[in-house]
Amino acid sequence: MTGCGRLLALLSLAALAGSSSGAAEPTERNCSLIPPYIPGTALNTTLRLQELRQLMLPWNISAYIIPGTDAHLSEYIAPRDARMAFMTGFTGSAGTAVVTQTRAVLWTDSRYWLQAEREMDCNWELERDASSQSVAKWLIAELPADSLIGFDPFLFSLKVHESYASTLEFSQRSLKSVPENLVDTVWTDRPLIPTGGVIRLPDKFIQRTWQQKVGEMREVMKYDPYKPTALLLSALDETAWLFNMRGDDIPYNPFFYSYTLLTEDKIWLFLHTERISEELRVYLSASCDGPLCVQLKSYDSFLTEFKVYVSQPGSKVWIGTEYTNYAAYEALTSDTLVTSSYSPVLIAKAVKDETEQQILRNAHVRDAIAVIQLLMRLEETVPEGKETEMTAALYVNERRSKQNDNRGPSFATISASGPNAALAHYFPTNETSRKLTVDEMYLVDSGGQYLDGTTDITRTVHWGTPTARQKEAFTRVLMGNIELSRTIFPTGTRGINMEMLARRALWEVGLNYGHGTGHGVGNYFGVHEWPVGFQGNNIPFSPGMFMSIEPGYYKENDFGIRIEDIVETVPVQTKYGRDFLTFEVISLVPYDKKLIDTSLLSPVQLQWLNKYYQKIRDILSPELDSQGLKEEKDWMMKNTEPFPGSGASAAASSSSLVLLSLVLVLLQNIV
């Protein structure tokens, strides 16, 4: 799944394109008509905008910024935190809304432009940009001098606030922290906090106890040159990882609302304490007062208690600026603050221990079987006209549920055919689900949550006769996947310095894709796990990291292609150097041979492909046998037969390898 959030189905905001039958009405709004054309998928926001503008007046603010995140700066948020969606109708997670007394504007990136046109009414304008600098420049142009711009400090990170402030500097316009969220006041039927329980992970999935992890973090704090007295954990996965606990507060993400404040001799855990069972209280040693006893505090008391700690003489708090909200930062001064982009917990979590590595591989073995069962079914049912995008999505989720330790999907399944697949983040609803046919390409991006790991895989198939353009595009996407997957690189290389290898085969013919090339994954966490991946703010690679590689290509209103595998960074022995890594693919589902033009592949790429297919056979065969799945095994064996021939000419292969070598030399110089 690409580096973006899922749409919030629980808001019941209909999404996206294309009925499968009849003469379809326009799916995007047209605000130039009189009266404007508003599709049925758009939300009427007139009344809520009126109410919000009235609430802005007592605060003397000329504009109000509404981010698409929560107090923990999460990518995926609970329905109760979907304030941007409530106000705009736009349900993509990447965006920022701004309301003034006369205008309402949404900023989002290219992945979501079409979706926004389908979900917003004409009260809202669309700015085709996603940067905070763009928002700030618009505010400067729109608002008179001395204007105040309101924001909820819990929904701004320190970095986001700095970005706005630096752009607004010297403009005579400034930010104003508004302690109560104005959207929440308008949102009278805002969903309640989930009441489900918080759990601890079974011991068989844990190598390090929470006490050991606390000890590791205290050691990091002890030897940090800035000598912090406390470490604040704000991101939800930080606390979940530290205590080996999980929850269900956010759809598809096993987290619970929480903060942790860790000192040399104290542990404060802020959460909804009524959800903690007596068993968990014993597990956390919550009834004592020692250095390994967890003091359970009310979630709502966090900011008050944090300010009390910070006010103590000599206190100095370490925060990660990427995931600490501005409300917490406002409580600190330069004398009480230690910063890094990511907390030491996120850095430690990025590298899996031996147990985490093995169980994550195990989860992908079981997960591959569910995906194979889906592809088998579709081969049979699609030619008969019995399958839709929705039924396919439900089926793969159902097959995953039959595998051991499954806890549901890891995100809303992207099940997209034909033009819907050209929308990188489409997922079907009852209103938009199309019938699958042999005449169109089909893209399925899906994943599962298991107690031992989180999975994410994308396959693109065609059941009829693909066009030459489709085959070439698919093959070039596959070439990019292979080239990045098989690359050897020095330990400490950054993903951003390598990700062009996934695009090169597309670039050679003037094609590209508009999303990231890959993101981290973890052990029963969010499907996008920071700070690992191929973006500019990801950390350097070291052994034991897991991430996706997912190049794609999308032809608007026609078809979409994405090939996504999860890979692990593993040491590799080279002729002269030892401190080098490569990627080991742990996803185990073959690619659609019908879409592969082997004449475009180099001998090295064909060799890699055949080796990968043999790996699928070696690993999946015993598991399929143990589950008694003979038909699935037969399908797997048929679809992993070796590719014959040598692919492209030796000259072309040699040229490609020389180019790759030059790129790697440049990357080493950069790193």
JSON list of C-alpha atoms in Angstrom, two decimals, residues 417-608:
[
{"chain": "A", "resi": 417, "resn": "SER", "atom": "CA", "xyz": [-10.52, -2.56, -11.96]},
{"chain": "A", "resi": 418, "resn": "GLY", "atom": "CA", "xyz": [-10.08, -0.58, -15.16]},
{"chain": "A", "resi": 419, "resn": "PRO", "atom": "CA", "xyz": [-10.27, 3.20, -14.60]},
{"chain": "A", "resi": 420, "resn": "ASN", "atom": "CA", "xyz": [-10.74, 2.81, -10.86]},
{"chain": "A", "resi": 421, "resn": "ALA", "atom": "CA", "xyz": [-7.26, 1.29, -10.66]},
{"chain": "A", "resi": 422, "resn": "ALA", "atom": "CA", "xyz": [-5.87, 4.53, -12.07]},
{"chain": "A", "resi": 423, "resn": "LEU", "atom": "CA", "xyz": [-6.79, 6.06, -8.71]},
{"chain": "A", "resi": 424, "resn": "ALA", "atom": "CA", "xyz": [-3.87, 4.94, -6.56]},
{"chain": "A", "resi": 425, "resn": "HIS", "atom": "CA", "xyz": [-5.90, 4.93, -3.34]},
{"chain": "A", "resi": 426, "resn": "TYR", "atom": "CA", "xyz": [-9.33, 3.88, -4.47]},
{"chain": "A", "resi": 427, "resn": "PHE", "atom": "CA", "xyz": [-11.26, 1.31, -2.52]},
{"chain": "A", "resi": 428, "resn": "PRO", "atom": "CA", "xyz": [-14.71, 0.05, -3.46]},
{"chain": "A", "resi": 429, "resn": "THR", "atom": "CA", "xyz": [-17.97, 1.01, -1.82]},
{"chain": "A", "resi": 430, "resn": "ASN", "atom": "CA", "xyz": [-21.46, -0.24, -2.55]},
{"chain": "A", "resi": 431, "resn": "GLU", "atom": "CA", "xyz": [-21.95, 2.81, -4.75]},
{"chain": "A", "resi": 432, "resn": "THR", "atom": "CA", "xyz": [-18.73, 2.55, -6.74]},
{"chain": "A", "resi": 433, "resn": "SER", "atom": "CA", "xyz": [-17.97, -1.17, -6.99]},
{"chain": "A", "resi": 434, "resn": "ARG", "atom": "CA", "xyz": [-17.54, -2.28, -10.62]},
{"chain": "A", "resi": 435, "resn": "LYS", "atom": "CA", "xyz": [-18.00, -5.72, -12.08]},
{"chain": "A", "resi": 436, "resn": "LEU", "atom": "CA", "xyz": [-14.69, -7.41, -12.86]},
{"chain": "A", "resi": 437, "resn": "THR", "atom": "CA", "xyz": [-14.29, -8.44, -16.50]},
{"chain": "A", "resi": 438, "resn": "VAL", "atom": "CA", "xyz": [-11.71, -10.22, -18.63]},
{"chain": "A", "resi": 439, "resn": "ASP", "atom": "CA", "xyz": [-11.27, -7.06, -20.71]},
{"chain": "A", "resi": 440, "resn": "GLU", "atom": "CA", "xyz": [-9.71, -4.93, -17.96]},
{"chain": "A", "resi": 441, "resn": "MET", "atom": "CA", "xyz": [-6.72, -4.95, -15.67]},
{"chain": "A", "resi": 442, "resn": "TYR", "atom": "CA", "xyz": [-7.34, -5.50, -11.98]},
{"chain": "A", "resi": 443, "resn": "LEU", "atom": "CA", "xyz": [-5.22, -4.21, -9.08]},
{"chain": "A", "resi": 444, "resn": "VAL", "atom": "CA", "xyz": [-5.57, -5.58, -5.56]},
{"chain": "A", "resi": 445, "resn": "ASP", "atom": "CA", "xyz": [-3.58, -3.98, -2.73]},
{"chain": "A", "resi": 446, "resn": "SER", "atom": "CA", "xyz": [-4.38, -5.68, 0.55]},
{"chain": "A", "resi": 447, "resn": "GLY", "atom": "CA", "xyz": [-2.88, -6.70, 3.86]},
{"chain": "A", "resi": 448, "resn": "GLY", "atom": "CA", "xyz": [-3.52, -8.44, 7.11]},
{"chain": "A", "resi": 449, "resn": "GLN", "atom": "CA", "xyz": [-2.91, -7.88, 10.79]},
{"chain": "A", "resi": 450, "resn": "TYR", "atom": "CA", "xyz": [-1.54, -10.93, 12.57]},
{"chain": "A", "resi": 451, "resn": "LEU", "atom": "CA", "xyz": [-0.30, -11.19, 16.13]},
{"chain": "A", "resi": 452, "resn": "ASP", "atom": "CA", "xyz": [3.14, -11.89, 14.68]},
{"chain": "A", "resi": 453, "resn": "GLY", "atom": "CA", "xyz": [3.22, -9.34, 11.87]},
{"chain": "A", "resi": 454, "resn": "THR", "atom": "CA", "xyz": [1.60, -6.82, 9.56]},
{"chain": "A", "resi": 455, "resn": "THR", "atom": "CA", "xyz": [1.40, -7.58, 5.84]},
{"chain": "A", "resi": 456, "resn": "ASP", "atom": "CA", "xyz": [0.91, -5.48, 2.71]},
{"chain": "A", "resi": 457, "resn": "ILE", "atom": "CA", "xyz": [1.06, -6.77, -0.86]},
{"chain": "A", "resi": 458, "resn": "THR", "atom": "CA", "xyz": [-0.13, -5.60, -4.28]},
{"chain": "A", "resi": 459, "resn": "ARG", "atom": "CA", "xyz": [-0.64, -7.65, -7.41]},
{"chain": "A", "resi": 460, "resn": "THR", "atom": "CA", "xyz": [-1.98, -6.56, -10.80]},
{"chain": "A", "resi": 461, "resn": "VAL", "atom": "CA", "xyz": [-3.54, -9.09, -13.17]},
{"chain": "A", "resi": 462, "resn": "HIS", "atom": "CA", "xyz": [-5.40, -9.39, -16.46]},
{"chain": "A", "resi": 463, "resn": "TRP", "atom": "CA", "xyz": [-7.70, -12.29, -17.33]},
{"chain": "A", "resi": 464, "resn": "GLY", "atom": "CA", "xyz": [-8.02, -11.55, -21.04]},
{"chain": "A", "resi": 465, "resn": "THR", "atom": "CA", "xyz": [-5.62, -10.15, -23.61]},
{"chain": "A", "resi": 466, "resn": "PRO", "atom": "CA", "xyz": [-3.68, -7.12, -22.37]},
{"chain": "A", "resi": 467, "resn": "THR", "atom": "CA", "xyz": [-2.70, -4.41, -24.81]},
{"chain": "A", "resi": 468, "resn": "ALA", "atom": "CA", "xyz": [0.92, -3.88, -25.80]},
{"chain": "A", "resi": 469, "resn": "ARG", "atom": "CA", "xyz": [0.93, -0.64, -23.77]},
{"chain": "A", "resi": 470, "resn": "GLN", "atom": "CA", "xyz": [-0.34, -2.46, -20.69]},
{"chain": "A", "resi": 471, "resn": "LYS", "atom": "CA", "xyz": [2.26, -5.21, -21.02]},
{"chain": "A", "resi": 472, "resn": "GLU", "atom": "CA", "xyz": [5.10, -2.79, -21.48]},
{"chain": "A", "resi": 473, "resn": "ALA", "atom": "CA", "xyz": [4.00, -0.63, -18.55]},
{"chain": "A", "resi": 474, "resn": "PHE", "atom": "CA", "xyz": [3.60, -3.66, -16.29]},
{"chain": "A", "resi": 475, "resn": "THR", "atom": "CA", "xyz": [6.96, -5.07, -17.31]},
{"chain": "A", "resi": 476, "resn": "ARG", "atom": "CA", "xyz": [8.71, -1.79, -16.68]},
{"chain": "A", "resi": 477, "resn": "VAL", "atom": "CA", "xyz": [7.09, -1.53, -13.26]},
{"chain": "A", "resi": 478, "resn": "LEU", "atom": "CA", "xyz": [8.32, -5.08, -12.59]},
{"chain": "A", "resi": 479, "resn": "MET", "atom": "CA", "xyz": [11.80, -4.16, -13.80]},
{"chain": "A", "resi": 480, "resn": "GLY", "atom": "CA", "xyz": [11.89, -1.31, -11.31]},
{"chain": "A", "resi": 481, "resn": "ASN", "atom": "CA", "xyz": [10.77, -3.61, -8.52]},
{"chain": "A", "resi": 482, "resn": "ILE", "atom": "CA", "xyz": [13.49, -6.12, -9.42]},
{"chain": "A", "resi": 483, "resn": "GLU", "atom": "CA", "xyz": [16.27, -3.57, -9.82]},
{"chain": "A", "resi": 484, "resn": "LEU", "atom": "CA", "xyz": [15.66, -2.00, -6.42]},
{"chain": "A", "resi": 485, "resn": "SER", "atom": "CA", "xyz": [15.11, -5.37, -4.74]},
{"chain": "A", "resi": 486, "resn": "ARG", "atom": "CA", "xyz": [18.38, -6.87, -5.97]},
{"chain": "A", "resi": 487, "resn": "THR", "atom": "CA", "xyz": [20.56, -3.80, -5.40]},
{"chain": "A", "resi": 488, "resn": "ILE", "atom": "CA", "xyz": [23.63, -4.12, -3.16]},
{"chain": "A", "resi": 489, "resn": "PHE", "atom": "CA", "xyz": [24.41, -0.99, -1.16]},
{"chain": "A", "resi": 490, "resn": "PRO", "atom": "CA", "xyz": [26.52, 0.16, 1.80]},
{"chain": "A", "resi": 491, "resn": "THR", "atom": "CA", "xyz": [25.05, -0.03, 5.28]},
{"chain": "A", "resi": 492, "resn": "GLY", "atom": "CA", "xyz": [23.86, 3.46, 6.18]},
{"chain": "A", "resi": 493, "resn": "THR", "atom": "CA", "xyz": [22.54, 4.28, 2.71]},
{"chain": "A", "resi": 494, "resn": "ARG", "atom": "CA", "xyz": [19.34, 6.31, 2.72]},
{"chain": "A", "resi": 495, "resn": "GLY", "atom": "CA", "xyz": [16.33, 5.13, 0.79]},
{"chain": "A", "resi": 496, "resn": "ILE", "atom": "CA", "xyz": [15.84, 8.47, -0.93]},
{"chain": "A", "resi": 497, "resn": "ASN", "atom": "CA", "xyz": [19.24, 8.00, -2.60]},
{"chain": "A", "resi": 498, "resn": "MET", "atom": "CA", "xyz": [18.15, 4.65, -4.08]},
{"chain": "A", "resi": 499, "resn": "GLU", "atom": "CA", "xyz": [14.50, 4.93, -4.94]},
{"chain": "A", "resi": 500, "resn": "MET", "atom": "CA", "xyz": [15.15, 6.20, -8.47]},
{"chain": "A", "resi": 501, "resn": "LEU", "atom": "CA", "xyz": [16.22, 2.65, -9.34]},
{"chain": "A", "resi": 502, "resn": "ALA", "atom": "CA", "xyz": [12.55, 1.66, -9.07]},
{"chain": "A", "resi": 503, "resn": "ARG", "atom": "CA", "xyz": [11.61, 4.42, -11.52]},
{"chain": "A", "resi": 504, "resn": "ARG", "atom": "CA", "xyz": [14.41, 4.15, -14.07]},
{"chain": "A", "resi": 505, "resn": "ALA", "atom": "CA", "xyz": [12.76, 1.65, -16.43]},
{"chain": "A", "resi": 506, "resn": "LEU", "atom": "CA", "xyz": [9.65, 3.86, -16.48]},
{"chain": "A", "resi": 507, "resn": "TRP", "atom": "CA", "xyz": [11.64, 7.06, -16.92]},
{"chain": "A", "resi": 508, "resn": "GLU", "atom": "CA", "xyz": [13.37, 5.59, -19.97]},
{"chain": "A", "resi": 509, "resn": "VAL", "atom": "CA", "xyz": [10.06, 5.76, -21.87]},
{"chain": "A", "resi": 510, "resn": "GLY", "atom": "CA", "xyz": [8.66, 8.90, -20.23]},
{"chain": "A", "resi": 511, "resn": "LEU", "atom": "CA", "xyz": [6.48, 7.24, -17.57]},
{"chain": "A", "resi": 512, "resn": "ASN", "atom": "CA", "xyz": [6.43, 7.75, -13.81]},
{"chain": "A", "resi": 513, "resn": "TYR", "atom": "CA", "xyz": [4.27, 7.38, -10.70]},
{"chain": "A", "resi": 514, "resn": "GLY", "atom": "CA", "xyz": [3.16, 9.99, -8.21]},
{"chain": "A", "resi": 515, "resn": "HIS", "atom": "CA", "xyz": [3.45, 8.16, -4.89]},
{"chain": "A", "resi": 516, "resn": "GLY", "atom": "CA", "xyz": [6.31, 7.00, -2.70]},
{"chain": "A", "resi": 517, "resn": "THR", "atom": "CA", "xyz": [8.33, 3.91, -3.52]},
{"chain": "A", "resi": 518, "resn": "GLY", "atom": "CA", "xyz": [8.04, 2.23, -0.14]},
{"chain": "A", "resi": 519, "resn": "HIS", "atom": "CA", "xyz": [7.32, 2.42, 3.58]},
{"chain": "A", "resi": 520, "resn": "GLY", "atom": "CA", "xyz": [8.22, 0.46, 6.69]},
{"chain": "A", "resi": 521, "resn": "VAL", "atom": "CA", "xyz": [6.15, -2.37, 8.12]},
{"chain": "A", "resi": 522, "resn": "GLY", "atom": "CA", "xyz": [6.28, -4.02, 11.51]},
{"chain": "A", "resi": 523, "resn": "ASN", "atom": "CA", "xyz": [5.04, -6.65, 13.93]},
{"chain": "A", "resi": 524, "resn": "TYR", "atom": "CA", "xyz": [1.32, -6.11, 14.43]},
{"chain": "A", "resi": 525, "resn": "PHE", "atom": "CA", "xyz": [1.56, -2.33, 14.07]},
{"chain": "A", "resi": 526, "resn": "GLY", "atom": "CA", "xyz": [0.36, 0.19, 11.52]},
{"chain": "A", "resi": 527, "resn": "VAL", "atom": "CA", "xyz": [0.84, -0.83, 7.90]},
{"chain": "A", "resi": 528, "resn": "HIS", "atom": "CA", "xyz": [3.00, 2.28, 7.40]},
{"chain": "A", "resi": 529, "resn": "GLU", "atom": "CA", "xyz": [5.73, 2.17, 10.02]},
{"chain": "A", "resi": 530, "resn": "TRP", "atom": "CA", "xyz": [8.03, 5.15, 10.31]},
{"chain": "A", "resi": 531, "resn": "PRO", "atom": "CA", "xyz": [10.85, 6.03, 10.11]},
{"chain": "A", "resi": 532, "resn": "VAL", "atom": "CA", "xyz": [11.87, 3.33, 7.60]},
{"chain": "A", "resi": 533, "resn": "GLY", "atom": "CA", "xyz": [11.40, 3.73, 3.84]},
{"chain": "A", "resi": 534, "resn": "PHE", "atom": "CA", "xyz": [12.49, 5.60, 0.75]},
{"chain": "A", "resi": 535, "resn": "GLN", "atom": "CA", "xyz": [11.50, 9.17, 1.59]},
{"chain": "A", "resi": 536, "resn": "GLY", "atom": "CA", "xyz": [13.74, 12.09, 2.45]},
{"chain": "A", "resi": 537, "resn": "ASN", "atom": "CA", "xyz": [12.96, 12.02, 6.17]},
{"chain": "A", "resi": 538, "resn": "ASN", "atom": "CA", "xyz": [13.53, 8.27, 6.60]},
{"chain": "A", "resi": 539, "resn": "ILE", "atom": "CA", "xyz": [16.54, 6.97, 8.52]},
{"chain": "A", "resi": 540, "resn": "PRO", "atom": "CA", "xyz": [19.53, 5.16, 6.93]},
{"chain": "A", "resi": 541, "resn": "PHE", "atom": "CA", "xyz": [19.25, 1.44, 6.30]},
{"chain": "A", "resi": 542, "resn": "SER", "atom": "CA", "xyz": [20.74, -1.14, 8.64]},
{"chain": "A", "resi": 543, "resn": "PRO", "atom": "CA", "xyz": [20.20, -4.92, 8.92]},
{"chain": "A", "resi": 544, "resn": "GLY", "atom": "CA", "xyz": [16.83, -6.10, 10.22]},
{"chain": "A", "resi": 545, "resn": "MET", "atom": "CA", "xyz": [14.58, -3.44, 8.72]},
{"chain": "A", "resi": 546, "resn": "PHE", "atom": "CA", "xyz": [11.39, -4.34, 6.82]},
{"chain": "A", "resi": 547, "resn": "MET", "atom": "CA", "xyz": [9.74, -2.17, 4.18]},
{"chain": "A", "resi": 548, "resn": "SER", "atom": "CA", "xyz": [7.72, -2.23, 0.98]},
{"chain": "A", "resi": 549, "resn": "ILE", "atom": "CA", "xyz": [8.99, -1.75, -2.56]},
{"chain": "A", "resi": 550, "resn": "GLU", "atom": "CA", "xyz": [6.03, -0.67, -4.69]},
{"chain": "A", "resi": 551, "resn": "PRO", "atom": "CA", "xyz": [6.57, 1.07, -8.01]},
{"chain": "A", "resi": 552, "resn": "GLY", "atom": "CA", "xyz": [3.52, 1.63, -10.20]},
{"chain": "A", "resi": 553, "resn": "TYR", "atom": "CA", "xyz": [2.04, 3.33, -13.22]},
{"chain": "A", "resi": 554, "resn": "TYR", "atom": "CA", "xyz": [-1.43, 4.87, -13.61]},
{"chain": "A", "resi": 555, "resn": "LYS", "atom": "CA", "xyz": [-3.07, 5.84, -16.90]},
{"chain": "A", "resi": 556, "resn": "GLU", "atom": "CA", "xyz": [-5.94, 8.16, -16.04]},
{"chain": "A", "resi": 557, "resn": "ASN", "atom": "CA", "xyz": [-9.42, 6.77, -16.76]},
{"chain": "A", "resi": 558, "resn": "ASP", "atom": "CA", "xyz": [-7.92, 3.59, -18.21]},
{"chain": "A", "resi": 559, "resn": "PHE", "atom": "CA", "xyz": [-5.88, 1.32, -15.92]},
{"chain": "A", "resi": 560, "resn": "GLY", "atom": "CA", "xyz": [-3.49, 1.21, -12.99]},
{"chain": "A", "resi": 561, "resn": "ILE", "atom": "CA", "xyz": [-0.50, -0.97, -12.18]},
{"chain": "A", "resi": 562, "resn": "ARG", "atom": "CA", "xyz": [1.32, -1.51, -8.91]},
{"chain": "A", "resi": 563, "resn": "ILE", "atom": "CA", "xyz": [3.62, -4.31, -7.81]},
{"chain": "A", "resi": 564, "resn": "GLU", "atom": "CA", "xyz": [4.32, -4.30, -4.09]},
{"chain": "A", "resi": 565, "resn": "ASP", "atom": "CA", "xyz": [6.48, -6.64, -2.08]},
{"chain": "A", "resi": 566, "resn": "ILE", "atom": "CA", "xyz": [7.76, -6.50, 1.48]},
{"chain": "A", "resi": 567, "resn": "VAL", "atom": "CA", "xyz": [11.53, -6.80, 1.76]},
{"chain": "A", "resi": 568, "resn": "GLU", "atom": "CA", "xyz": [14.03, -7.19, 4.58]},
{"chain": "A", "resi": 569, "resn": "THR", "atom": "CA", "xyz": [17.46, -5.58, 4.71]},
{"chain": "A", "resi": 570, "resn": "VAL", "atom": "CA", "xyz": [20.03, -8.36, 5.06]},
{"chain": "A", "resi": 571, "resn": "PRO", "atom": "CA", "xyz": [23.86, -8.40, 5.09]},
{"chain": "A", "resi": 572, "resn": "VAL", "atom": "CA", "xyz": [25.54, -9.52, 1.88]},
{"chain": "A", "resi": 573, "resn": "GLN", "atom": "CA", "xyz": [29.11, -10.63, 1.28]},
{"chain": "A", "resi": 574, "resn": "THR", "atom": "CA", "xyz": [30.75, -8.81, -1.61]},
{"chain": "A", "resi": 575, "resn": "LYS", "atom": "CA", "xyz": [34.10, -9.49, -3.23]},
{"chain": "A", "resi": 576, "resn": "TYR", "atom": "CA", "xyz": [35.92, -6.74, -1.35]},
{"chain": "A", "resi": 577, "resn": "GLY", "atom": "CA", "xyz": [33.59, -5.21, 1.22]},
{"chain": "A", "resi": 578, "resn": "ARG", "atom": "CA", "xyz": [31.68, -6.67, 4.15]},
{"chain": "A", "resi": 579, "resn": "ASP", "atom": "CA", "xyz": [29.56, -3.80, 5.39]},
{"chain": "A", "resi": 580, "resn": "PHE", "atom": "CA", "xyz": [27.00, -4.06, 2.61]},
{"chain": "A", "resi": 581, "resn": "LEU", "atom": "CA", "xyz": [23.29, -4.89, 2.46]},
{"chain": "A", "resi": 582, "resn": "THR", "atom": "CA", "xyz": [20.70, -6.05, -0.01]},
{"chain": "A", "resi": 583, "resn": "PHE", "atom": "CA", "xyz": [16.96, -6.68, 0.10]},
{"chain": "A", "resi": 584, "resn": "GLU", "atom": "CA", "xyz": [15.40, -10.10, 0.65]},
{"chain": "A", "resi": 585, "resn": "VAL", "atom": "CA", "xyz": [11.80, -10.33, -0.57]},
{"chain": "A", "resi": 586, "resn": "ILE", "atom": "CA", "xyz": [9.47, -11.95, 1.96]},
{"chain": "A", "resi": 587, "resn": "SER", "atom": "CA", "xyz": [6.20, -11.57, 0.01]},
{"chain": "A", "resi": 588, "resn": "LEU", "atom": "CA", "xyz": [5.49, -14.89, -1.67]},
{"chain": "A", "resi": 589, "resn": "VAL", "atom": "CA", "xyz": [2.92, -14.45, -4.46]},
{"chain": "A", "resi": 590, "resn": "PRO", "atom": "CA", "xyz": [3.92, -14.81, -8.15]},
{"chain": "A", "resi": 591, "resn": "TYR", "atom": "CA", "xyz": [3.36, -12.04, -10.69]},
{"chain": "A", "resi": 592, "resn": "ASP", "atom": "CA", "xyz": [0.94, -12.38, -13.61]},
{"chain": "A", "resi": 593, "resn": "LYS", "atom": "CA", "xyz": [3.00, -13.94, -16.43]},
{"chain": "A", "resi": 594, "resn": "LYS", "atom": "CA", "xyz": [0.46, -12.80, -18.99]},
{"chain": "A", "resi": 595, "resn": "LEU", "atom": "CA", "xyz": [1.53, -9.21, -18.34]},
{"chain": "A", "resi": 596, "resn": "ILE", "atom": "CA", "xyz": [5.29, -9.78, -18.52]},
{"chain": "A", "resi": 597, "resn": "ASP", "atom": "CA", "xyz": [7.13, -9.04, -21.76]},
{"chain": "A", "resi": 598, "resn": "THR", "atom": "CA", "xyz": [10.29, -11.05, -21.22]},
{"chain": "A", "resi": 599, "resn": "SER", "atom": "CA", "xyz": [11.97, -9.44, -24.23]},
{"chain": "A", "resi": 600, "resn": "LEU", "atom": "CA", "xyz": [12.35, -6.29, -22.13]},
{"chain": "A", "resi": 601, "resn": "LEU", "atom": "CA", "xyz": [14.02, -8.11, -19.24]},
{"chain": "A", "resi": 602, "resn": "SER", "atom": "CA", "xyz": [17.79, -8.51, -18.99]},
{"chain": "A", "resi": 603, "resn": "PRO", "atom": "CA", "xyz": [19.28, -11.94, -18.29]},
{"chain": "A", "resi": 604, "resn": "VAL", "atom": "CA", "xyz": [20.08, -10.75, -14.76]},
{"chain": "A", "resi": 605, "resn": "GLN", "atom": "CA", "xyz": [16.46, -9.74, -14.19]},
{"chain": "A", "resi": 606, "resn": "LEU", "atom": "CA", "xyz": [15.18, -13.05, -15.54]},
{"chain": "A", "resi": 607, "resn": "GLN", "atom": "CA", "xyz": [17.61, -14.90, -13.31]},
{"chain": "A", "resi": 608, "resn": "TRP", "atom": "CA", "xyz": [16.39, -12.93, -10.29]}
]
